[in-house]
Amino acid sequence: MGCTPAKWATVCFGLAACATTAAPPPPSTLDVARGRSDLQRNPKLLERIRGSAHGYFRFINTPFSEEVCRQVKKALERAPRVNLHGDAHLEQYAVTDLGRGLTDFDDATTGPAPIDLVRFGVSITLATWARGWEAHTDPLLSRFVAGYRRALEAPDTQAPFPAAAKRIQARFSSDRSSYLDWVKSVSYPIDKADQDALAEALVPYVETMRRESPELDPTFFSIVETRRLTLGIGSALDDKYVVRVQGPTADPQDDVILEVKEVRDLSGVSCVSSHAGQDPFRILVAQSRIAYRPYRFLGYIRLDGRPFWVHAWV
């Protein structure tokens, strides 16, 4: 779209800047390609990041959150800690067969509310600008903030099921073969040594799942196939796997897909919980507190000394 990351940054930090007179960050810190050999080796990802404001915005979540911390530092000195999604934006809103709501809790933790509020507000702004809806930007932001305040004042408030989500669900169809083919299309095989290491790492996770759900068949978590996952922008450089397990019967059509994702290190975000780092429990706890419907088979493993969180795909 002809704009540099530094120019997109002006948009991304606009809402946070309203709360303070702090100087903007140096543009060099916002150039995601500077000194990044991992990005230079992944031209498709770099193209997606540079291709749109929202693509860039999605990729820079950690430096974005840290900049929110910096911009509103004084206001946060007495701010309460709240449950944070950590990467709240429009493309995290998913409609599934189980319901609707924010998904992808990789960055979930506790911290000041502006982390989520500013990020979602910027996402709304970028989306309206991209679609030529600039006249609707401020009204939509006002409605978003009004809904947040209403929930604070009346915690039992229930948001109505969005009409758009109902329209999407009405178009759903069940085709397991196509779904399993799609899983293969967004992943690729791994060598046997990596398969064996992942299978061994999953052993204590499977034991925990079977204790929690003793009604499951003993072969439910038998591994059918393991692949490396390629989806995502913000998580594109994280280690991620999909593990296909047998499920309730030997019929391949009811196999279950588990996603195994490396827990992201949030130590670079100064105003969130000091335990944010790579603690997998921050993700599990966040699911139980703020998800409309927590993922099935939620747990964690350690692979090569690193923590990964695990859940079933819907």
XYZ file of C-alpha atoms in Angstrom:
314
model
C 0.000 0.000 0.000
C 3.042 2.244 -0.299
C 3.435 3.075 3.402
C 6.444 2.340 5.572
C 6.190 0.595 8.958
C 7.105 3.890 10.614
C 4.108 5.566 8.954
C 1.797 2.743 10.047
C 3.155 3.251 13.556
C 1.714 6.751 13.581
C -1.716 5.153 13.205
C -1.064 2.277 15.580
C -0.014 4.474 18.475
C -2.538 7.247 17.850
C -4.993 6.213 20.535
C -2.305 5.701 23.149
C -0.826 9.104 22.362
C -4.123 10.729 23.295
C -3.446 9.823 26.935
C -0.013 11.409 27.187
C 2.453 13.825 25.684
C 5.269 11.284 25.605
C 7.500 11.473 22.541
C 6.879 8.900 19.786
C 9.255 5.954 19.602
C 12.185 6.131 17.163
C 11.075 4.824 13.738
C 13.990 2.370 13.679
C 12.447 0.377 16.522
C 9.306 -0.170 14.451
C 10.945 -1.436 11.266
C 10.271 -5.143 11.655
C 12.722 -6.154 8.930
C 15.737 -4.305 10.343
C 18.330 -6.854 11.383
C 15.798 -9.720 11.208
C 17.395 -12.585 9.295
C 14.419 -14.808 10.165
C 12.130 -12.435 8.262
C 14.535 -12.068 5.363
C 14.397 -15.862 5.013
C 10.585 -15.747 4.958
C 9.695 -13.397 2.071
C 6.026 -14.449 2.010
C 5.565 -13.435 5.634
C 7.446 -10.182 5.081
C 5.195 -9.449 2.108
C 2.088 -9.996 4.266
C 3.448 -7.720 6.983
C 4.286 -4.956 4.539
C 1.144 -5.472 2.473
C -1.329 -3.793 4.787
C -1.625 -1.732 7.920
C -3.350 -4.562 9.757
C -0.728 -7.106 8.691
C 2.023 -4.952 10.170
C -0.111 -4.191 13.221
C -0.660 -7.901 13.893
C 3.031 -8.705 13.692
C 4.261 -6.042 16.146
C 2.096 -6.948 19.130
C 4.915 -7.135 21.703
C 6.555 -3.789 20.802
C 3.072 -2.287 20.397
C 2.074 -3.363 23.913
C 5.334 -2.080 25.341
C 4.733 1.262 23.634
C 1.285 1.440 25.249
C 3.016 0.833 28.594
C 5.425 3.664 27.845
C 2.824 6.109 26.557
C 0.488 5.770 29.520
C 3.063 4.996 32.202
C 1.980 7.695 34.654
C -1.691 6.831 34.294
C -0.891 3.186 35.052
C 0.793 3.780 38.400
C -2.476 3.209 40.264
C -4.344 1.272 37.608
C -5.796 -2.095 38.686
C -4.625 -5.334 37.093
C -7.264 -7.003 34.948
C -7.526 -10.144 32.828
C -6.024 -9.386 29.417
C -6.436 -11.131 26.100
C -3.134 -9.476 25.234
C -3.621 -9.355 21.461
C -7.171 -8.115 21.041
C -7.989 -7.164 17.454
C -10.795 -7.730 14.987
C -9.202 -10.712 13.277
C -9.049 -12.510 16.621
C -12.847 -12.551 16.704
C -13.879 -16.003 15.544
C -17.229 -17.594 14.762
C -17.175 -21.368 15.237
C -19.595 -24.235 15.678
C -19.233 -23.691 19.462
C -20.091 -19.991 19.468
C -18.226 -16.741 18.916
C -15.692 -14.504 20.629
C -12.009 -13.691 20.883
C -9.695 -16.593 20.176
C -5.931 -17.202 20.176
C -4.824 -16.556 23.757
C -1.050 -16.663 23.120
C -0.508 -13.292 24.789
C -3.116 -13.595 27.545
C -1.976 -12.418 30.966
C -2.891 -9.846 33.616
C -2.096 -6.169 33.413
C -3.577 -2.715 32.785
C -6.742 -2.442 30.706
C -5.228 -0.062 28.080
C -3.229 -2.980 26.663
C -6.436 -4.497 25.277
C -8.485 -1.327 24.879
C -5.913 0.556 22.818
C -5.095 -2.453 20.663
C -8.717 -3.230 19.845
C -9.435 0.444 19.261
C -6.545 0.735 16.810
C -7.777 -2.417 15.058
C -11.220 -0.834 14.605
C -9.574 2.312 13.246
C -7.409 0.437 10.748
C -10.343 -1.663 9.556
C -12.591 1.341 8.934
C -9.830 3.158 7.093
C -9.053 0.116 4.942
C -12.705 -0.157 3.883
C -13.257 3.537 3.306
C -15.531 3.862 6.349
C -13.689 6.785 7.955
C -16.998 8.483 8.824
C -17.859 5.499 11.033
C -14.554 5.312 12.923
C -15.424 7.560 15.862
C -18.996 6.225 16.301
C -17.705 2.642 16.332
C -14.982 3.485 18.845
C -17.585 5.192 21.032
C -19.830 2.128 20.911
C -16.908 -0.126 21.782
C -15.959 1.957 24.832
C -19.615 2.275 25.866
C -19.994 -1.508 25.830
C -16.860 -1.918 27.937
C -18.111 0.610 30.487
C -21.542 -1.003 30.599
C -19.982 -4.357 31.463
C -17.916 -2.735 34.235
C -20.999 -1.113 35.734
C -23.169 -4.219 35.355
C -20.975 -7.371 35.329
C -23.984 -9.576 34.521
C -24.442 -7.793 31.191
C -24.755 -10.254 28.315
C -23.880 -9.026 24.838
C -26.471 -10.110 22.261
C -25.362 -12.726 19.753
C -24.289 -10.621 16.749
C -26.466 -10.866 13.651
C -23.324 -11.186 11.512
C -22.192 -14.208 13.563
C -25.595 -15.828 13.085
C -25.348 -15.311 9.315
C -21.900 -16.894 9.278
C -23.026 -19.903 11.337
C -26.012 -20.395 9.039
C -23.571 -21.034 6.184
C -21.615 -23.686 8.076
C -21.535 -27.218 6.706
C -19.825 -30.326 8.010
C -17.290 -31.931 5.698
C -14.630 -33.705 7.724
C -12.643 -34.865 4.689
C -12.297 -31.296 3.431
C -11.403 -30.112 6.921
C -8.653 -32.703 7.317
C -7.342 -31.860 3.832
C -7.261 -28.189 4.827
C -5.233 -29.007 7.942
C -2.633 -30.613 5.681
C -2.647 -27.585 3.370
C -1.568 -25.251 6.209
C 1.112 -27.558 7.614
C 4.005 -29.709 6.480
C 5.600 -32.982 7.637
C 8.391 -33.148 10.199
C 11.181 -35.712 10.444
C 10.879 -38.808 12.604
C 13.225 -37.549 15.333
C 11.007 -34.487 15.854
C 7.885 -36.664 15.778
C 9.306 -38.940 18.448
C 10.364 -36.002 20.647
C 6.904 -34.445 20.428
C 5.179 -37.770 21.136
C 7.320 -38.242 24.250
C 6.614 -34.685 25.411
C 2.872 -35.302 25.049
C 2.845 -38.337 27.372
C 2.225 -36.433 30.657
C -0.324 -34.197 28.887
C -2.258 -37.261 27.701
C -2.160 -38.778 31.188
C -3.639 -35.555 32.584
C -6.371 -35.433 29.926
C -7.356 -39.030 30.642
C -7.569 -38.348 34.379
C -9.786 -35.349 33.677
C -11.958 -37.266 31.164
C -11.915 -40.937 32.227
C -14.833 -41.681 29.914
C -12.579 -41.313 26.853
C -11.450 -44.441 25.051
C -7.871 -45.422 26.038
C -6.809 -44.958 22.413
C -8.389 -41.501 22.058
C -5.014 -39.698 22.063
C -3.172 -42.232 19.894
C -1.167 -40.155 17.421
C -2.089 -40.540 13.760
C 0.089 -37.783 12.308
C 2.225 -34.847 13.427
C 2.957 -31.794 11.280
C 4.419 -28.309 11.643
C 1.897 -25.493 11.362
C 2.390 -22.479 9.082
C -0.673 -20.340 9.894
C -0.576 -16.862 11.412
C 1.134 -13.495 11.131
C 1.839 -12.510 14.722
C 2.671 -16.137 15.527
C 4.206 -17.038 12.165
C 7.725 -17.325 13.598
C 6.661 -19.256 16.710
C 7.091 -23.026 16.831
C 3.658 -24.587 16.241
C 2.480 -28.105 15.492
C -0.752 -29.881 14.680
C -1.148 -33.371 16.091
C -3.899 -35.556 14.654
C -5.107 -38.105 17.206
C -7.504 -41.021 16.817
C -10.435 -39.504 18.675
C -13.469 -41.456 19.898
C -13.279 -44.281 17.319
C -10.930 -45.783 14.730
C -12.891 -43.984 11.985
C -10.571 -41.325 10.473
C -13.544 -39.005 10.075
C -13.770 -38.378 13.817
C -10.055 -37.819 14.371
C -9.275 -34.834 16.588
C -6.743 -32.123 15.738
C -4.619 -30.777 18.602
C -2.668 -27.557 18.203
C 0.645 -27.351 20.069
C 2.035 -23.794 20.279
C 5.169 -22.497 21.932
C 4.342 -20.162 24.815
C 5.387 -16.668 23.796
C 7.802 -14.726 26.002
C 6.116 -11.521 27.213
C 9.010 -10.309 29.340
C 9.463 -7.459 26.841
C 6.153 -5.893 27.948
C 7.028 -4.005 31.121
C 3.570 -3.259 32.536
C 2.042 -6.745 32.472
C 2.368 -9.400 35.160
C 5.930 -10.174 36.184
C 5.006 -13.833 35.709
C 4.013 -13.258 32.080
C 7.271 -14.515 30.535
C 6.789 -18.025 29.198
C 4.489 -19.308 31.926
C 1.875 -21.589 30.258
C -0.528 -21.178 33.192
C -1.212 -17.565 32.219
C -2.877 -18.883 29.048
C -4.819 -21.647 30.776
C -6.076 -19.262 33.468
C -7.083 -16.629 30.918
C -9.127 -19.216 29.010
C -11.103 -20.079 32.108
C -11.729 -16.430 32.967
C -12.515 -14.649 29.718
C -13.251 -17.136 26.932
C -16.891 -17.601 25.942
C -16.139 -21.304 25.570
C -12.676 -22.545 26.604
C -10.914 -24.905 24.242
C -11.272 -28.650 24.763
C -8.314 -30.653 26.041
C -6.501 -27.556 27.254
C -3.088 -28.212 28.765
C 0.640 -27.761 28.284
C 3.838 -29.695 27.616
C 7.581 -29.081 27.666
C 9.506 -29.816 24.504
C 13.293 -29.368 24.397
C 12.994 -27.451 27.660
C 10.472 -24.976 26.235
C 6.806 -24.668 27.271
C 4.019 -25.233 24.730
C 0.283 -24.969 25.293
C -2.081 -27.514 23.776
C -5.757 -27.453 22.810
C -8.185 -29.035 20.369
C -9.172 -27.099 17.282
C -12.862 -26.398 16.734
